[in-house]
Coordinates of C-alpha atoms in Angstrom, one line a residue:
X200 CA -149.5 -11.3 -71.9
X201 CA -147.8 -7.9 -72.1
X202 CA -144.5 -9.3 -70.9
X203 CA -144.7 -11.9 -73.7
X204 CA -145.2 -9.1 -76.3
X205 CA -142.3 -7.2 -74.9
X206 CA -139.9 -10.1 -75.0
X207 CA -136.5 -10.2 -73.4
X208 CA -134.9 -6.9 -72.4
X209 CA -131.4 -6.7 -74.0
X210 CA -128.5 -4.3 -74.0
X211 CA -126.7 -3.4 -77.2
X212 CA -123.3 -1.7 -77.1
X213 CA -122.9 1.0 -79.7
X214 CA -119.7 3.0 -80.4
X215 CA -119.9 6.8 -80.3
X216 CA -119.2 8.6 -83.6
X217 CA -115.9 9.9 -82.2
X218 CA -114.9 6.4 -81.2
X219 CA -114.1 7.6 -77.6
X220 CA -117.0 6.0 -75.8
X221 CA -119.9 3.5 -75.9
X222 CA -123.6 3.8 -75.3
X223 CA -125.8 1.1 -73.9
X224 CA -128.8 0.8 -76.1
X225 CA -132.0 -0.6 -74.6
X226 CA -133.8 -3.1 -76.7
X227 CA -136.5 -5.8 -76.7
X228 CA -135.8 -9.1 -78.3
X229 CA -138.8 -11.2 -79.2
X230 CA -137.9 -14.8 -80.0
X231 CA -140.1 -17.0 -82.2
X232 CA -140.8 -20.6 -81.5
X233 CA -137.7 -23.0 -81.7
X234 CA -137.0 -24.4 -85.2
X235 CA -138.2 -21.3 -87.2
X236 CA -135.8 -20.6 -90.0
X237 CA -137.1 -17.2 -91.2
X238 CA -134.9 -14.2 -91.2
X239 CA -134.9 -11.9 -88.1
X240 CA -136.5 -8.5 -88.2
X241 CA -134.8 -5.2 -87.0
X242 CA -137.0 -2.2 -86.4
X243 CA -135.6 1.3 -86.6
X244 CA -137.7 4.1 -85.1
X245 CA -138.6 7.6 -86.2
X246 CA -137.3 11.1 -85.5
X247 CA -137.8 11.7 -81.7
X248 CA -139.6 8.3 -81.5
X249 CA -138.8 5.2 -79.6
X250 CA -138.9 1.4 -79.8
X251 CA -142.6 1.3 -79.1
X252 CA -143.5 4.0 -81.7
X253 CA -146.6 6.0 -81.9
X254 CA -149.7 4.1 -80.9
X255 CA -147.5 1.1 -80.2
X256 CA -146.9 0.5 -83.9
X257 CA -143.6 -1.4 -83.5
X258 CA -144.9 -3.2 -80.4
X259 CA -147.8 -4.5 -82.4
X260 CA -145.8 -5.3 -85.6
X261 CA -143.2 -7.2 -83.6
X262 CA -145.8 -9.2 -81.7
X263 CA -147.7 -10.2 -84.7
X264 CA -144.7 -11.0 -86.9
X265 CA -143.1 -13.0 -84.2
X266 CA -146.2 -15.2 -84.1
X267 CA -145.6 -15.8 -87.8
X268 CA -142.1 -17.2 -87.1
X269 CA -139.8 -14.1 -87.1
X270 CA -137.4 -13.1 -84.4
X271 CA -137.8 -9.4 -83.8
X272 CA -135.6 -6.7 -82.3
X273 CA -136.7 -3.2 -81.3
X274 CA -134.4 -0.7 -79.7
X275 CA -134.0 2.9 -78.7
X276 CA -131.3 4.9 -80.5
X277 CA -128.7 6.6 -78.3
X278 CA -130.2 9.7 -76.7
X279 CA -133.8 8.3 -77.0
X280 CA -136.2 6.4 -74.8
X281 CA -134.4 4.2 -72.3
X282 CA -131.0 4.1 -74.0
X283 CA -127.9 5.9 -72.8
X284 CA -126.8 9.3 -74.1
X285 CA -127.9 12.9 -73.8
X286 CA -130.4 14.1 -76.5
X287 CA -127.5 15.9 -78.3
X288 CA -125.9 12.6 -79.3
X289 CA -129.0 11.7 -81.2
X290 CA -127.8 12.5 -84.8
X291 CA -128.0 10.7 -88.1
X292 CA -124.4 9.5 -87.9
X293 CA -125.0 8.1 -84.4
X294 CA -128.2 6.4 -85.6
X295 CA -126.2 4.7 -88.3
X296 CA -123.6 3.5 -85.7
X297 CA -126.5 2.3 -83.5
X298 CA -128.1 0.5 -86.5
X299 CA -124.8 -1.3 -87.2
X300 CA -124.5 -2.3 -83.5
X301 CA -128.0 -3.8 -83.6
X302 CA -127.2 -5.7 -86.8
X303 CA -124.0 -7.1 -85.1
X304 CA -126.2 -8.1 -82.1
X305 CA -128.5 -10.1 -84.5
X306 CA -125.6 -11.7 -86.2
X307 CA -124.2 -12.9 -82.9
X308 CA -127.6 -14.2 -81.7
X309 CA -128.4 -15.8 -85.1
X310 CA -125.3 -16.4 -87.2
X311 CA -127.2 -18.4 -89.7
X312 CA -130.0 -15.9 -90.2
X313 CA -130.2 -12.9 -92.5
X314 CA -132.1 -9.8 -91.5
X315 CA -135.2 -7.9 -92.7
X316 CA -134.8 -4.2 -92.0
X317 CA -138.0 -2.2 -91.2
X318 CA -137.7 1.6 -90.8
X319 CA -140.5 4.0 -89.9
X320 CA -140.3 7.6 -91.0
X321 CA -136.6 8.8 -90.4
X322 CA -135.9 5.2 -89.3
X323 CA -136.6 4.1 -92.9
X324 CA -134.0 6.5 -94.2
X325 CA -131.5 5.2 -91.7
X326 CA -132.4 1.6 -92.6
X327 CA -131.6 2.4 -96.2
X328 CA -128.3 4.1 -95.5
X329 CA -127.3 1.3 -93.2
X330 CA -127.1 -0.9 -96.3
X331 CA -123.8 0.7 -97.3
X332 CA -121.9 -1.4 -94.8
X333 CA -124.0 -4.5 -94.4
X334 CA -125.8 -5.2 -97.6
X335 CA -124.8 -8.9 -97.6
X336 CA -126.5 -9.5 -94.3
X337 CA -129.8 -7.8 -95.2
X338 CA -132.5 -9.9 -97.0
X339 CA -135.0 -7.1 -97.5
X340 CA -135.9 -3.5 -96.7
X341 CA -139.3 -2.1 -95.7
X342 CA -139.8 1.7 -95.7
X343 CA -142.9 2.9 -93.7
X344 CA -143.8 6.6 -94.4
X345 CA -140.1 7.3 -95.0
X346 CA -139.0 10.8 -96.2
X347 CA -136.7 10.8 -99.2
X348 CA -135.1 14.1 -98.4
X349 CA -135.6 15.0 -94.7
X350 CA -133.9 18.4 -94.9
X351 CA -136.1 19.4 -97.8
X352 CA -139.3 18.2 -96.0
X353 CA -138.4 20.1 -92.8
X354 CA -137.7 23.3 -94.8
X355 CA -141.1 23.0 -96.5
X356 CA -142.8 22.6 -93.2
X357 CA -140.8 25.3 -91.4
X358 CA -139.8 27.8 -94.1
X359 CA -138.7 30.4 -91.4
X360 CA -136.3 28.0 -89.7
X361 CA -136.8 25.7 -86.8
X362 CA -135.3 24.6 -83.4
X363 CA -138.0 22.2 -82.4
X364 CA -139.9 19.8 -84.6
X365 CA -143.3 18.4 -83.8
X366 CA -142.8 14.7 -84.7
X367 CA -146.5 14.1 -85.5
X368 CA -149.4 16.1 -86.8
X369 CA -151.3 15.3 -83.6
X370 CA -151.5 18.2 -81.1
X371 CA -150.3 16.0 -78.2
X372 CA -147.2 14.9 -80.0
X373 CA -143.9 15.8 -78.4
X374 CA -141.6 18.6 -79.6
X375 CA -138.2 17.2 -80.7
X376 CA -135.4 19.6 -80.0
X377 CA -132.9 19.3 -82.8
X378 CA -129.2 19.8 -81.8
X379 CA -126.8 21.8 -83.8
X380 CA -124.9 18.6 -84.6
X381 CA -128.1 17.1 -86.0
X382 CA -128.8 20.2 -88.1
X383 CA -125.3 20.2 -89.4
X384 CA -125.5 16.6 -90.6
X385 CA -128.9 17.3 -92.1
X386 CA -127.7 20.2 -94.1
X387 CA -124.6 18.3 -95.4
X388 CA -126.7 16.2 -97.8
X389 CA -125.4 12.9 -96.4
X390 CA -128.9 11.8 -95.7
X391 CA -130.1 12.1 -99.3
X392 CA -130.1 8.5 -100.7
X393 CA -128.8 9.4 -104.2
X394 CA -125.8 11.2 -102.6
X395 CA -125.1 8.8 -99.8
X396 CA -125.5 5.3 -101.3
X397 CA -123.2 3.8 -103.9
X398 CA -124.7 3.0 -107.3
X399 CA -126.5 -0.4 -107.6
X400 CA -126.1 -1.0 -103.8
X401 CA -129.7 -2.1 -103.8
X402 CA -129.6 -4.1 -107.0
X403 CA -132.2 -6.9 -106.9
X404 CA -132.8 -6.2 -103.2
X405 CA -136.5 -6.7 -102.3
X406 CA -137.8 -3.3 -101.1
X407 CA -141.4 -2.8 -99.7
X408 CA -142.6 0.8 -99.5
X409 CA -145.8 1.6 -97.6
X410 CA -147.3 5.1 -97.6
X411 CA -150.5 6.6 -96.2
X412 CA -152.7 8.6 -98.4
X413 CA -153.4 11.2 -95.7
X414 CA -149.8 11.5 -94.4
X415 CA -149.4 15.1 -93.5
X416 CA -145.9 14.7 -92.1
X417 CA -144.3 13.0 -95.2
X418 CA -146.8 13.9 -98.0
X419 CA -147.1 11.3 -100.7
X420 CA -146.9 13.8 -103.6
X421 CA -143.6 15.2 -102.4
X422 CA -141.9 11.9 -101.8
X423 CA -143.3 9.1 -103.8
X424 CA -141.8 10.1 -107.2
X425 CA -138.3 10.7 -105.7
X426 CA -138.4 7.3 -104.2
X427 CA -139.6 5.7 -107.4
X428 CA -136.8 7.3 -109.4
X429 CA -134.1 6.5 -106.9
X430 CA -135.1 2.8 -106.4
X431 CA -135.4 2.3 -110.2
X432 CA -131.9 3.8 -110.7
X433 CA -130.6 1.3 -108.0
X434 CA -132.4 -1.6 -109.8
X435 CA -134.1 -2.6 -106.6
X436 CA -137.0 -5.0 -106.7
X437 CA -139.7 -2.7 -105.4
X438 CA -143.2 -3.3 -104.1
X439 CA -145.3 -0.2 -103.3
X440 CA -148.6 0.1 -101.5
X441 CA -150.6 3.3 -100.8
X442 CA -153.1 2.9 -97.9
X443 CA -156.3 4.9 -98.5
X444 CA -157.1 7.3 -95.7
X445 CA -154.0 6.3 -93.6
X446 CA -152.1 9.0 -91.7
X447 CA -148.4 9.2 -90.8
X448 CA -148.8 7.1 -87.6
X449 CA -151.2 4.5 -89.0
X450 CA -153.4 5.5 -86.1
X451 CA -156.4 3.3 -87.1
X452 CA -156.3 -0.3 -86.0
X453 CA -157.3 -1.3 -89.5
X454 CA -154.3 0.5 -90.9
X455 CA -151.9 -1.3 -88.6
X456 CA -153.5 -4.6 -89.4
X457 CA -153.1 -3.9 -93.1
X458 CA -149.4 -3.0 -92.6
X459 CA -148.8 -6.2 -90.7
X460 CA -150.4 -8.3 -93.5
X461 CA -148.6 -6.4 -96.3
X462 CA -145.2 -7.0 -94.5
X463 CA -146.1 -10.7 -93.8
X464 CA -147.1 -11.3 -97.4
X465 CA -143.9 -9.6 -98.7
X466 CA -141.8 -11.9 -96.6
X467 CA -143.8 -15.0 -97.5
X468 CA -143.4 -14.2 -101.2
X469 CA -139.6 -14.0 -100.8
X470 CA -139.6 -17.4 -99.0
X471 CA -141.6 -19.0 -101.7
X472 CA -139.2 -17.7 -104.4
X473 CA -136.2 -19.0 -102.5
X474 CA -137.6 -22.5 -102.1

């Protein structure tokens, strides 16, 4: 049963930011039943996370959504999990390169299918910024607990500065050691959506935003308004849900089930409108 949930282990080749080398990214490709025509789903993980995500969030999302007819791809960014690369290569720019490589992989596997992008926490921000080069391929964007301005959030949490970041509020969560390259890109402003994305890039794109009421990592009151203003300025077709009592990792089974249903309903609505 577990092997069925994991799907096929695949390797994705991603170019390094300097163009001098390649990284082999480790992924899991979960294929739906033959004959399904729905778009594929690409999952992008969080800061210091991996393709399973906290509490197996991505593993569960992919398994459930595959049963509903969607091909699903999860992978580890370079420098994370089972993928190649030292931890210092894990930077926002490299994440964007990795995301582009994963999208190419999906295009090669399913030339006729578009892609639903799903990003959790920092992965949501990377999913959004990935649209700059592949908007025509993407059918929708789902942001799960995504920070609007990561640099600002980190400065609020660590006003005296930081070298390591605890990636979850939970005491057993790992400490992510941030490289100087990561910090430099973070401070450049290139991760702020309003500065990084061209005007109207998201025009009419269906965007689903899911937040947890008790998210202590990316607090709702600090992020929700920024997202609302930005997505409205981009003329995106936005759907928003606030889950009562949910924390950053959707650690309750009921919260994960709710997220699965919300994403499934979001996709189904798009399919009905396109018929």
